[in-house]
Amino acid sequence: MSGFDNFNTDFYQSSYSVDDQAQSGYGYGNTEDPYNKPYGQYDYSQPMGYSAPGMMQPQQPYTGQIFQPTQTFTPSPSQSMYSSSFDDEPPLLEELGINFDHIWQKTLTVLHPMKAADGSIMNETDLAGPMVFCLAFGATLLLTGKIQFGYVYGISAIGCLGMYCLLNLMSMTGVSFGCVASVLGYCLLPMILLSSFGVLFSLQGMMGIIISAAIIGWCSFSASKIFISALAMDGQQLLVAYPCALLYGVFALISVF
């Protein structure tokens, strides 16, 4: 055991002494520490030269007015464009292609055969008026006990297809199927008068034949006038009026018989 004690005393021997605690290590012994001064000798007027991590910095004072906050959000150009786009949008009926002013002008052109047709308006593919007139024609036939809605729409589709092919062969500019259907549908308006007469009296006599012939000529003349003005087919009105008269003659036969 004496050997073990001698080993321990030899192992823990060091040149460190208590007097070395008053000396600073690592080369900082010559600097003056302001925080180790005795009480009453520290200069409290010097500002602190450091800030602890996580410590909040002092905020700047509010320079605005009470209840009047400053604007901190500026809308981007895309947001301002989307906000004002609703005011610039056209009406819903105009987007659907329904213009009551043009419908009224086309109706007056059909009712007044001698009135000059506006080619720019007649060249539009407006199907709102033709659908209404076809429905009205079928409704007046229904009042006389004839359920002919299928024949009305079927003959209208076949007639529009035939006139579309014929006008594309005759005209230099060409025409769309919607324009042909629009013109033929608007010119069906006098045929509604014929079917309305059938509600009041029978059309199978001489009076009915005369009225039917007049209505057929009215419809075909109005349709040919509009086609000539819209397609610039000068001198070809009789050639266009003949197939139109055949088409409206079928509708007259449905009204009479």
XYZ file of N, CA and C in Angstrom:
771
model
N 0.820 -1.209 0.000
C 0.000 0.000 0.000
C 0.850 1.253 0.000
N 1.999 1.187 0.619
C 2.855 2.361 0.647
C 3.342 2.703 -0.755
N 3.501 1.676 -1.569
C 3.908 1.929 -2.951
C 2.817 2.597 -3.765
N 1.551 2.185 -3.454
C 0.418 2.792 -4.174
C 0.252 4.254 -3.788
N 0.491 4.591 -2.481
C 0.401 5.991 -2.050
C 1.476 6.828 -2.706
N 2.631 6.277 -2.786
C 3.692 7.025 -3.436
C 3.389 7.276 -4.905
N 2.668 6.264 -5.555
C 2.295 6.441 -6.970
C 1.277 7.554 -7.150
N 0.343 7.644 -6.198
C -0.693 8.683 -6.321
C -0.109 10.069 -6.094
N 0.754 10.187 -5.167
C 1.332 11.496 -4.913
C 2.218 11.926 -6.055
N 2.877 10.952 -6.684
C 3.692 11.312 -7.836
C 2.825 11.678 -9.038
N 1.612 11.044 -9.159
C 0.747 11.287 -10.323
C 0.097 12.659 -10.267
N -0.291 13.151 -9.048
C -1.004 14.415 -8.911
C -0.078 15.574 -8.610
N 1.219 15.425 -8.722
C 2.117 16.544 -8.481
C 2.049 17.533 -9.627
N 1.964 18.834 -9.322
C 1.836 19.887 -10.339
C 2.515 21.137 -9.825
N 2.883 22.018 -10.739
C 3.525 23.278 -10.403
C 2.531 24.399 -10.170
N 1.194 24.082 -10.185
C 0.156 25.098 -10.002
C 0.068 25.477 -8.544
N -0.040 26.782 -8.271
C -0.168 27.272 -6.895
C -1.360 28.215 -6.828
N -1.831 28.453 -5.654
C -3.009 29.297 -5.427
C -2.708 30.738 -5.766
N -1.438 31.137 -5.659
C -1.099 32.531 -5.939
C -1.304 32.901 -7.403
N -1.381 31.831 -8.286
C -1.543 32.127 -9.715
C -2.967 32.523 -10.082
N -3.942 32.420 -9.117
C -5.331 32.756 -9.439
C -5.520 34.248 -9.663
N -4.697 35.085 -9.026
C -4.838 36.530 -9.175
C -4.356 37.023 -10.521
N -3.575 36.157 -11.234
C -3.058 36.552 -12.535
C -4.024 36.105 -13.639
N -4.167 36.860 -14.682
C -5.069 36.534 -15.803
C -4.335 35.650 -16.784
N -5.078 34.795 -17.424
C -4.478 33.894 -18.390
C -4.783 34.303 -19.816
N -4.120 33.616 -20.702
C -4.329 33.741 -22.154
C -4.078 35.151 -22.664
N -3.251 35.914 -22.030
C -2.853 37.219 -22.543
C -3.792 38.336 -22.231
N -4.804 38.196 -21.382
C -5.765 39.232 -21.044
C -5.514 39.817 -19.661
N -4.376 39.575 -19.095
C -4.114 40.046 -17.743
C -3.861 41.528 -17.682
N -3.434 42.163 -18.789
C -3.110 43.574 -18.762
C -4.295 44.471 -19.076
N -5.447 43.885 -19.534
C -6.625 44.707 -19.853
C -7.431 44.953 -18.608
N -7.998 46.149 -18.569
C -8.774 46.542 -17.390
C -10.215 46.118 -17.562
N -10.768 45.393 -16.612
C -12.149 44.922 -16.647
C -13.016 45.945 -15.940
N -13.904 46.597 -16.633
C -14.702 47.635 -15.966
C -15.718 47.070 -15.007
N -16.067 45.781 -15.162
C -17.097 45.196 -14.288
C -16.548 44.658 -12.973
N -15.211 44.654 -12.803
C -14.606 44.197 -11.551
C -14.202 45.349 -10.640
N -14.651 46.593 -10.965
C -14.315 47.719 -10.104
C -15.123 47.655 -8.813
N -14.528 48.147 -7.745
C -15.270 48.166 -6.466
C -16.483 49.083 -6.560
N -17.403 48.945 -5.613
C -18.636 49.724 -5.562
C -18.320 51.202 -5.421
N -18.966 52.022 -6.235
C -18.754 53.460 -6.195
C -17.740 53.965 -7.189
N -16.973 53.066 -7.858
C -15.961 53.486 -8.822
C -16.355 53.219 -10.275
N -17.535 52.609 -10.531
C -17.961 52.299 -11.904
C -18.657 53.509 -12.502
N -18.343 53.806 -13.723
C -18.918 54.950 -14.429
C -20.191 54.488 -15.125
N -21.345 54.846 -14.501
C -22.631 54.412 -15.067
C -23.094 55.301 -16.215
N -22.440 56.367 -16.516
C -22.861 57.250 -17.609
C -22.475 56.707 -18.977
N -21.571 55.712 -19.031
C -21.174 55.142 -20.312
C -22.266 54.199 -20.811
N -22.625 54.311 -22.077
C -23.673 53.414 -22.622
C -23.147 52.009 -22.770
N -24.122 51.095 -22.820
C -23.754 49.688 -23.004
C -23.339 49.474 -24.444
N -22.253 48.827 -24.647
C -21.730 48.630 -25.991
C -22.112 47.315 -26.613
N -23.052 46.610 -26.027
C -23.414 45.303 -26.579
C -24.907 45.114 -26.347
N -25.468 44.128 -27.026
C -26.870 43.745 -26.839
C -26.935 42.236 -26.766
N -27.701 41.759 -25.845
C -27.807 40.324 -25.649
C -28.578 39.697 -26.804
N -28.249 38.477 -27.194
C -28.999 37.814 -28.282
C -30.445 37.569 -27.877
N -31.359 37.774 -28.824
C -32.777 37.602 -28.545
C -33.431 38.809 -27.923
N -32.633 39.858 -27.685
C -33.183 41.045 -27.039
C -33.835 41.929 -28.094
N -35.067 42.443 -27.901
C -35.813 43.252 -28.853
C -35.161 44.615 -29.015
N -35.007 45.050 -30.234
C -34.481 46.365 -30.520
C -35.578 47.414 -30.321
N -35.232 48.598 -29.963
C -36.261 49.633 -29.768
C -36.919 49.978 -31.098
N -38.293 50.069 -31.123
C -39.049 50.362 -32.319
C -39.038 51.858 -32.606
N -39.225 52.160 -33.900
C -39.302 53.564 -34.280
C -40.653 54.142 -33.877
N -40.704 55.383 -33.532
C -41.987 55.986 -33.099
C -42.953 56.083 -34.262
N -44.274 55.965 -34.000
C -45.341 56.036 -35.010
C -45.527 57.486 -35.433
N -45.378 57.723 -36.725
C -45.461 59.091 -37.253
C -46.794 59.407 -37.897
N -47.731 58.401 -38.012
C -49.020 58.654 -38.640
C -49.985 59.330 -37.680
N -51.255 59.438 -38.142
C -52.292 60.048 -37.348
C -53.222 58.971 -36.806
N -53.848 59.294 -35.696
C -54.749 58.346 -35.059
C -55.984 58.159 -35.939
N -56.431 56.895 -36.064
C -57.582 56.505 -36.881
C -57.376 56.781 -38.367
N -56.177 57.087 -38.803
C -55.866 57.275 -40.212
C -54.609 56.477 -40.535
N -54.753 55.166 -40.693
C -53.558 54.342 -40.936
C -52.974 54.615 -42.305
N -51.692 54.464 -42.380
C -51.010 54.650 -43.661
C -51.241 53.425 -44.531
N -51.301 53.628 -45.854
C -51.536 52.543 -46.786
C -50.261 51.752 -46.981
N -50.330 50.487 -46.605
C -49.171 49.607 -46.699
C -49.294 48.606 -47.830
N -50.501 48.554 -48.516
C -50.709 47.584 -49.601
C -51.074 48.328 -50.866
N -50.318 48.077 -51.907
C -50.583 48.686 -53.206
C -50.973 47.588 -54.173
N -52.192 47.633 -54.753
C -52.603 46.549 -55.655
C -51.734 46.491 -56.892
N -51.443 45.285 -57.279
C -50.620 45.085 -58.467
C -51.424 45.399 -59.715
N -50.772 45.593 -60.858
C -51.518 45.879 -62.085
C -52.479 44.775 -62.488
N -52.113 43.502 -62.219
C -53.015 42.411 -62.587
C -54.275 42.438 -61.744
N -54.129 42.754 -60.430
C -55.300 42.823 -59.577
C -56.200 43.973 -59.966
N -55.637 45.128 -60.289
C -56.454 46.242 -60.707
C -57.140 45.967 -62.034
N -56.489 45.195 -62.904
C -57.107 44.857 -64.182
C -58.303 43.940 -63.974
N -58.157 42.932 -63.079
C -59.265 42.025 -62.841
C -60.410 42.726 -62.114
N -60.114 43.700 -61.263
C -61.170 44.389 -60.533
C -61.996 45.272 -61.441
N -61.394 45.836 -62.475
C -62.118 46.711 -63.387
C -62.614 45.995 -64.621
N -62.325 44.687 -64.767
C -62.741 43.984 -65.973
C -64.243 43.754 -65.997
N -64.888 43.668 -64.821
C -66.319 43.427 -64.794
C -67.089 44.627 -65.342
N -66.554 45.832 -65.182
C -67.230 47.006 -65.708
C -67.109 47.102 -67.219
N -66.052 46.533 -67.776
C -65.826 46.617 -69.214
C -66.449 45.470 -69.992
N -67.013 44.475 -69.296
C -67.589 43.343 -70.001
C -68.891 43.746 -70.688
N -69.148 43.189 -71.878
C -70.415 43.484 -72.563
C -71.580 42.789 -71.872
N -72.792 43.206 -72.140
C -73.960 42.540 -71.532
C -74.057 41.076 -71.947
N -74.795 40.319 -71.141
C -74.905 38.882 -71.384
C -75.617 38.584 -72.696
N -76.680 39.343 -73.014
C -77.402 39.105 -74.268
C -76.524 39.379 -75.478
N -75.642 40.374 -75.354
C -74.733 40.662 -76.461
C -73.709 39.553 -76.639
N -73.243 38.953 -75.537
C -72.319 37.833 -75.647
C -72.990 36.611 -76.269
N -74.294 36.432 -76.017
C -75.030 35.316 -76.603
C -75.447 35.582 -78.045
N -75.187 36.779 -78.539
C -75.543 37.103 -79.914
C -76.977 37.552 -80.092
N -77.624 38.006 -79.011
C -79.018 38.453 -79.061
C -79.030 39.969 -78.974
N -79.373 40.600 -80.062
C -79.445 42.059 -80.132
C -80.863 42.428 -80.546
N -81.623 42.994 -79.602
C -83.032 43.286 -79.878
C -83.187 44.365 -80.943
N -82.233 45.266 -81.035
C -82.307 46.300 -82.055
C -82.197 45.699 -83.449
N -81.267 44.764 -83.624
C -81.121 44.106 -84.917
C -82.300 43.186 -85.214
N -82.837 42.552 -84.190
C -84.012 41.695 -84.395
C -85.194 42.533 -84.877
N -85.362 43.699 -84.287
C -86.464 44.567 -84.690
C -86.263 45.091 -86.116
N -85.040 45.443 -86.471
C -84.771 45.918 -87.829
C -84.988 44.817 -88.867
N -84.592 43.592 -88.556
C -84.827 42.491 -89.493
C -86.312 42.189 -89.633
N -87.040 42.280 -88.529
C -88.480 42.042 -88.592
C -89.175 43.091 -89.443
N -88.788 44.360 -89.289
C -89.369 45.412 -90.123
C -89.005 45.235 -91.599
N -87.805 44.732 -91.873
C -87.407 44.494 -93.258
C -88.267 43.413 -93.900
N -88.624 42.386 -93.104
C -89.476 41.322 -93.637
C -90.910 41.816 -93.799
N -91.415 42.571 -92.847
C -92.794 43.053 -92.923
C -92.978 44.108 -94.005
N -91.895 44.814 -94.373
C -91.963 45.846 -95.408
C -91.105 45.374 -96.581
N -91.697 44.692 -97.555
C -90.879 44.116 -98.645
C -90.164 45.165 -99.486
N -90.726 46.372 -99.573
C -90.118 47.398 -100.409
C -88.995 48.168 -99.702
N -88.786 47.886 -98.438
C -87.745 48.578 -97.688
C -86.380 47.978 -98.023
N -85.395 48.858 -98.175
C -84.041 48.384 -98.484
C -83.451 47.666 -97.276
N -82.789 46.546 -97.525
C -82.202 45.739 -96.460
C -80.769 46.167 -96.206
N -80.392 46.191 -94.940
C -79.028 46.507 -94.540
C -78.202 45.225 -94.578
N -77.272 45.156 -95.513
C -76.499 43.930 -95.684
C -75.623 43.584 -94.501
N -75.111 44.604 -93.779
C -74.239 44.333 -92.632
C -75.004 43.682 -91.488
N -76.273 44.070 -91.315
C -77.081 43.470 -90.247
C -77.617 42.114 -90.678
N -78.010 41.998 -91.927
C -78.599 40.752 -92.405
C -77.570 39.634 -92.524
N -76.303 39.970 -92.529
C -75.255 38.960 -92.649
C -74.892 38.332 -91.320
N -75.578 38.682 -90.250
C -75.305 38.132 -88.927
C -76.012 36.788 -88.760
N -75.398 35.937 -87.946
C -75.982 34.617 -87.669
C -76.821 34.705 -86.402
N -77.953 35.373 -86.514
C -78.866 35.543 -85.391
C -79.956 34.488 -85.502
N -80.010 33.580 -84.549
C -80.992 32.490 -84.566
C -82.046 32.638 -83.485
N -82.009 33.720 -82.728
C -83.011 33.918 -81.679
C -84.389 34.190 -82.290
N -84.440 35.119 -83.246
C -85.709 35.417 -83.899
C -86.278 34.247 -84.675
N -85.489 33.540 -85.512
C -86.029 32.380 -86.234
C -86.585 31.292 -85.332
N -85.943 31.037 -84.202
C -86.468 30.022 -83.293
C -87.824 30.437 -82.729
N -87.947 31.722 -82.404
C -89.226 32.215 -81.887
C -90.315 32.134 -82.950
N -89.967 32.484 -84.193
C -90.965 32.465 -85.262
C -91.380 31.032 -85.611
N -90.439 30.104 -85.592
C -90.797 28.705 -85.830
C -91.698 28.169 -84.726
N -91.406 28.554 -83.487
C -92.242 28.123 -82.377
C -93.637 28.750 -82.470
N -93.701 30.005 -82.873
C -95.002 30.659 -83.033
C -95.793 30.036 -84.173
N -95.122 29.666 -85.261
C -95.809 29.021 -86.377
C -96.380 27.670 -85.957
N -95.600 26.894 -85.208
C -96.115 25.618 -84.713
C -97.235 25.791 -83.707
N -97.178 26.874 -82.906
C -98.236 27.109 -81.925
C -99.554 27.480 -82.601
N -99.508 28.294 -83.665
C -100.737 28.635 -84.391
C -101.316 27.420 -85.117
N -100.449 26.545 -85.607
C -100.954 25.298 -86.184
C -101.593 24.418 -85.118
N -101.057 24.489 -83.915
C -101.629 23.703 -82.821
C -103.032 24.186 -82.460
N -103.285 25.471 -82.634
C -104.625 25.997 -82.357
C -105.673 25.472 -83.334
N -105.249 25.092 -84.528
C -106.171 24.498 -85.506
C -106.238 22.989 -85.396
N -105.603 22.408 -84.391
C -105.642 20.959 -84.184
C -104.558 20.211 -84.935
N -103.510 20.865 -85.378
C -102.425 20.225 -86.133
C -101.145 20.269 -85.304
N -100.665 19.115 -84.917
C -99.403 19.023 -84.168
C -98.296 18.760 -85.183
N -97.671 19.811 -85.653
C -96.720 19.711 -86.761
C -95.352 20.291 -86.385
N -94.984 20.249 -85.135
C -93.691 20.827 -84.731
C -92.524 20.087 -85.382
N -92.625 18.781 -85.468
C -91.544 18.005 -86.085
C -91.383 18.324 -87.563
N -92.512 18.467 -88.279
C -92.441 18.817 -89.697
C -91.881 20.225 -89.895
N -92.249 21.144 -89.011
C -91.771 22.533 -89.152
C -90.261 22.589 -89.018
N -89.726 21.981 -87.975
C -88.277 22.034 -87.770
C -87.541 21.152 -88.773
N -88.119 20.039 -89.173
C -87.452 19.170 -90.144
C -87.372 19.802 -91.524
N -88.496 20.355 -91.991
C -88.492 21.018 -93.302
C -87.602 22.254 -93.270
N -87.572 22.957 -92.157
C -86.699 24.138 -92.047
C -85.237 23.743 -92.170
N -84.843 22.670 -91.532
C -83.445 22.233 -91.604
C -83.072 21.795 -93.022
N -83.962 21.045 -93.676
C -83.657 20.595 -95.040
C -83.624 21.777 -95.999
N -84.570 22.709 -95.847
C -84.586 23.886 -96.709
C -83.365 24.766 -96.522
N -82.923 24.930 -95.282
C -81.723 25.743 -95.031
C -80.487 25.090 -95.633
N -80.405 23.768 -95.558
C -79.255 23.079 -96.133
C -79.235 23.219 -97.655
N -80.420 23.098 -98.287
C -80.468 23.247 -99.741
C -80.138 24.662 -100.196
N -80.676 25.662 -99.502
C -80.375 27.052 -99.859
C -78.914 27.386 -99.585
N -78.333 26.781 -98.579
C -76.914 27.008 -98.282
C -76.033 26.522 -99.430
N -76.327 25.337 -99.931
C -75.541 24.815 -101.064
C -75.770 25.650 -102.317
N -77.019 26.047 -102.561
C -77.323 26.810 -103.765
C -76.682 28.191 -103.760
N -76.746 28.885 -102.623
C -76.185 30.236 -102.550
C -74.662 30.219 -102.613
N -74.044 29.202 -102.096
C -72.581 29.106 -102.207
C -72.142 28.864 -103.643
N -72.995 28.237 -104.447
C -72.674 28.042 -105.858
C -72.926 29.308 -106.675
N -73.902 30.107 -106.255
C -74.283 31.287 -107.034
C -73.482 32.529 -106.660
N -73.098 32.665 -105.412
C -72.429 33.890 -104.954
C -70.925 33.746 -105.066
N -70.258 34.883 -105.178
C -68.801 34.901 -105.264
C -68.145 34.901 -103.886
N -68.794 35.505 -102.903
C -68.206 35.625 -101.557
C -68.502 34.420 -100.677
N -69.595 33.725 -100.932
C -69.963 32.610 -100.072
C -70.791 33.078 -98.891
N -71.465 32.162 -98.248
C -72.348 32.480 -97.133
C -72.264 31.345 -96.123
N -72.506 31.686 -94.872
C -72.475 30.688 -93.801
C -73.860 30.066 -93.616
N -73.865 28.887 -93.028
C -75.138 28.193 -92.793
C -75.996 28.951 -91.781
N -75.371 29.581 -90.815
C -76.137 30.346 -89.829
C -76.832 31.540 -90.440
N -76.179 32.199 -91.394
C -76.802 33.347 -92.071
C -78.015 32.916 -92.874
N -77.911 31.775 -93.575
C -79.037 31.267 -94.360
C -80.207 30.906 -93.444
N -79.917 30.235 -92.332
C -80.975 29.860 -91.401
C -81.618 31.089 -90.764
N -80.816 32.113 -90.502
C -81.360 33.327 -89.897
C -82.310 34.045 -90.852
N -81.922 34.197 -92.114
C -82.760 34.915 -93.085
C -84.039 34.147 -93.368
N -83.940 32.851 -93.598
C -85.136 32.057 -93.889
C -86.071 31.997 -92.674
N -85.492 32.010 -91.478
C -86.338 31.993 -90.285
C -87.077 33.299 -90.065
N -86.413 34.423 -90.320
C -87.090 35.711 -90.192
C -88.182 35.876 -91.245
N -87.945 35.375 -92.454
C -88.946 35.498 -93.516
C -90.099 34.525 -93.336
N -90.090 33.714 -92.304
C -91.224 32.858 -91.982
C -92.337 33.621 -91.268
N -92.079 34.857 -90.910
C -93.062 35.647 -90.165
C -94.395 35.808 -90.903
N -94.444 36.110 -92.214
C -95.761 36.179 -92.871
C -96.524 34.859 -92.866
N -95.793 33.745 -92.801
C -96.473 32.450 -92.757
C -97.222 32.269 -91.441
N -96.793 32.947 -90.396
C -97.526 32.902 -89.131
C -98.883 33.575 -89.289
N -98.944 34.622 -90.103
C -100.232 35.265 -90.385
C -101.177 34.317 -91.119
N -100.629 33.538 -92.048
C -101.465 32.575 -92.771
C -102.031 31.516 -91.830
N -101.193 30.991 -90.944
C -101.693 29.992 -89.996
C -102.664 30.605 -88.995
N -102.502 31.892 -88.713
C -103.463 32.569 -87.830
C -104.817 32.735 -88.524
N -104.799 32.995 -89.821
C -106.058 33.058 -90.563
C -106.763 31.706 -90.555
N -105.977 30.633 -90.547
C -106.574 29.301 -90.496
C -107.290 29.027 -89.198
N -106.951 29.742 -88.139
C -107.673 29.591 -86.881
C -109.061 30.217 -86.982
N -109.175 31.317 -87.742
C -110.438 32.054 -87.838
C -111.383 31.438 -88.872
N -110.853 31.019 -90.019
C -111.709 30.446 -91.068
C -110.896 29.414 -91.838
N -111.583 28.639 -92.650
C -110.944 27.579 -93.417
C -110.199 28.169 -94.609
N -109.048 27.608 -94.894
C -108.206 28.063 -95.992
C -108.291 27.154 -97.212
N -109.238 26.234 -97.247
C -109.315 25.275 -98.343
C -110.242 25.750 -99.473
N -110.700 26.992 -99.445
C -111.494 27.544 -100.534
C -110.665 28.451 -101.419
N -111.377 29.184 -102.291
C -110.695 30.098 -103.193
C -109.998 31.222 -102.430
N -110.631 31.708 -101.367
C -110.013 32.762 -100.566
C -108.717 32.275 -99.919
N -108.730 31.047 -99.456
C -107.530 30.498 -98.850
C -106.396 30.342 -99.848
N -106.733 29.977 -101.102
C -105.698 29.813 -102.119
C -105.062 31.156 -102.453
N -105.906 32.207 -102.573
C -105.374 33.538 -102.897
C -104.484 34.051 -101.773
N -104.930 33.884 -100.527
C -104.140 34.360 -99.384
C -102.829 33.574 -99.288
N -102.906 32.283 -99.548
C -101.688 31.455 -99.471
C -100.682 31.859 -100.537
N -101.165 32.132 -101.755
C -100.257 32.548 -102.828
C -99.612 33.889 -102.515
N -100.394 34.808 -101.922
C -99.851 36.121 -101.560
C -98.801 35.992 -100.450
N -99.051 35.126 -99.491
C -98.106 34.939 -98.385
C -96.826 34.283 -98.894
N -96.955 33.326 -99.806
C -95.758 32.680 -100.365
C -94.907 33.691 -101.122
N -95.561 34.521 -101.923
C -94.812 35.549 -102.652
C -94.170 36.557 -101.723
N -94.855 36.898 -100.629
C -94.303 37.837 -99.646
C -93.037 37.271 -99.022
N -93.113 36.034 -98.555
C -91.967 35.410 -97.883
C -90.779 35.264 -98.835
N -91.040 34.779 -100.049
C -89.943 34.546 -100.997
C -89.328 35.858 -101.470
N -90.144 36.886 -101.665
C -89.591 38.168 -102.097
C -88.725 38.799 -101.014
N -89.158 38.717 -99.747
C -88.360 39.273 -98.642
C -87.049 38.522 -98.471
N -87.113 37.193 -98.581
C -85.887 36.403 -98.405
C -84.898 36.668 -99.529
N -85.386 36.707 -100.782
C -84.486 36.965 -101.900
C -83.898 38.367 -101.839
N -84.683 39.349 -101.389
C -84.164 40.712 -101.248
C -83.035 40.764 -100.236
N -83.177 40.069 -99.121
C -82.133 40.082 -98.084
C -80.883 39.352 -98.570
N -81.066 38.231 -99.249
C -79.910 37.491 -99.763
C -79.149 38.307 -100.804
N -79.853 39.014 -101.651
C -79.204 39.806 -102.687
C -78.390 40.946 -102.082
N -78.953 41.605 -101.065
C -78.240 42.728 -100.433
C -77.067 42.256 -99.584
N -77.186 41.100 -98.953
C -76.116 40.616 -98.081
C -74.962 40.006 -98.858
N -75.262 39.401 -100.011
C -74.237 38.693 -100.785
C -73.824 39.438 -102.046
N -74.373 40.629 -102.258
C -74.038 41.442 -103.438
C -74.272 40.672 -104.733
N -75.460 40.091 -104.850
C -75.831 39.318 -106.033
C -76.828 40.141 -106.851
N -76.350 41.155 -107.507
C -77.214 42.040 -108.286
C -77.729 41.329 -109.540
N -79.050 41.521 -109.796
C -79.652 40.916 -110.983
C -79.996 39.459 -110.848
N -79.929 38.879 -109.668
C -80.210 37.455 -109.485
C -81.342 37.222 -108.484
N -82.160 38.207 -108.270
C -83.193 38.069 -107.251
C -84.229 37.022 -107.634
N -84.638 36.968 -108.909
C -85.628 35.980 -109.329
C -85.084 34.556 -109.217
N -83.782 34.395 -109.478
C -83.185 33.066 -109.341
C -83.150 32.606 -107.877
N -83.002 33.547 -106.967
C -82.992 33.202 -105.542
C -84.416 33.072 -105.012
N -85.347 33.858 -105.562
C -86.724 33.831 -105.071
C -87.435 32.531 -105.416
N -87.063 31.897 -106.511
C -87.753 30.663 -106.914
C -87.570 29.523 -105.904
N -86.342 29.157 -105.506
C -86.234 28.090 -104.482
C -86.821 28.509 -103.135
N -86.769 29.799 -102.816
C -87.392 30.249 -101.566
C -88.908 30.045 -101.616
N -89.524 30.295 -102.792
C -90.968 30.095 -102.943
C -91.329 28.615 -102.807
N -90.470 27.724 -103.303
C -90.732 26.294 -103.131
C -90.719 25.894 -101.653
N -89.770 26.450 -100.912
C -89.677 26.122 -99.481
C -90.895 26.637 -98.713
N -91.263 27.882 -98.946
C -92.397 28.439 -98.215
C -93.719 27.874 -98.726
N -93.742 27.339 -99.956
C -94.943 26.661 -100.431
C -95.249 25.412 -99.619
N -94.202 24.713 -99.140
C -94.405 23.535 -98.306
C -95.033 23.944 -96.971
N -94.584 25.048 -96.402
C -95.184 25.517 -95.157
C -96.642 25.954 -95.369
N -96.925 26.536 -96.544
C -98.306 26.928 -96.838
C -99.205 25.697 -96.955
N -98.686 24.622 -97.540
C -99.480 23.398 -97.638
C -99.780 22.817 -96.250
N -98.811 22.911 -95.347
C -99.051 22.447 -93.979
C -100.137 23.289 -93.308
N -100.143 24.591 -93.585
C -101.132 25.486 -92.967
C -102.543 25.227 -93.540
N -102.625 25.001 -94.842
C -103.930 24.860 -95.479
C -104.524 23.498 -95.210
N -103.717 22.438 -95.372
C -104.228 21.073 -95.225
C -103.748 20.452 -93.911
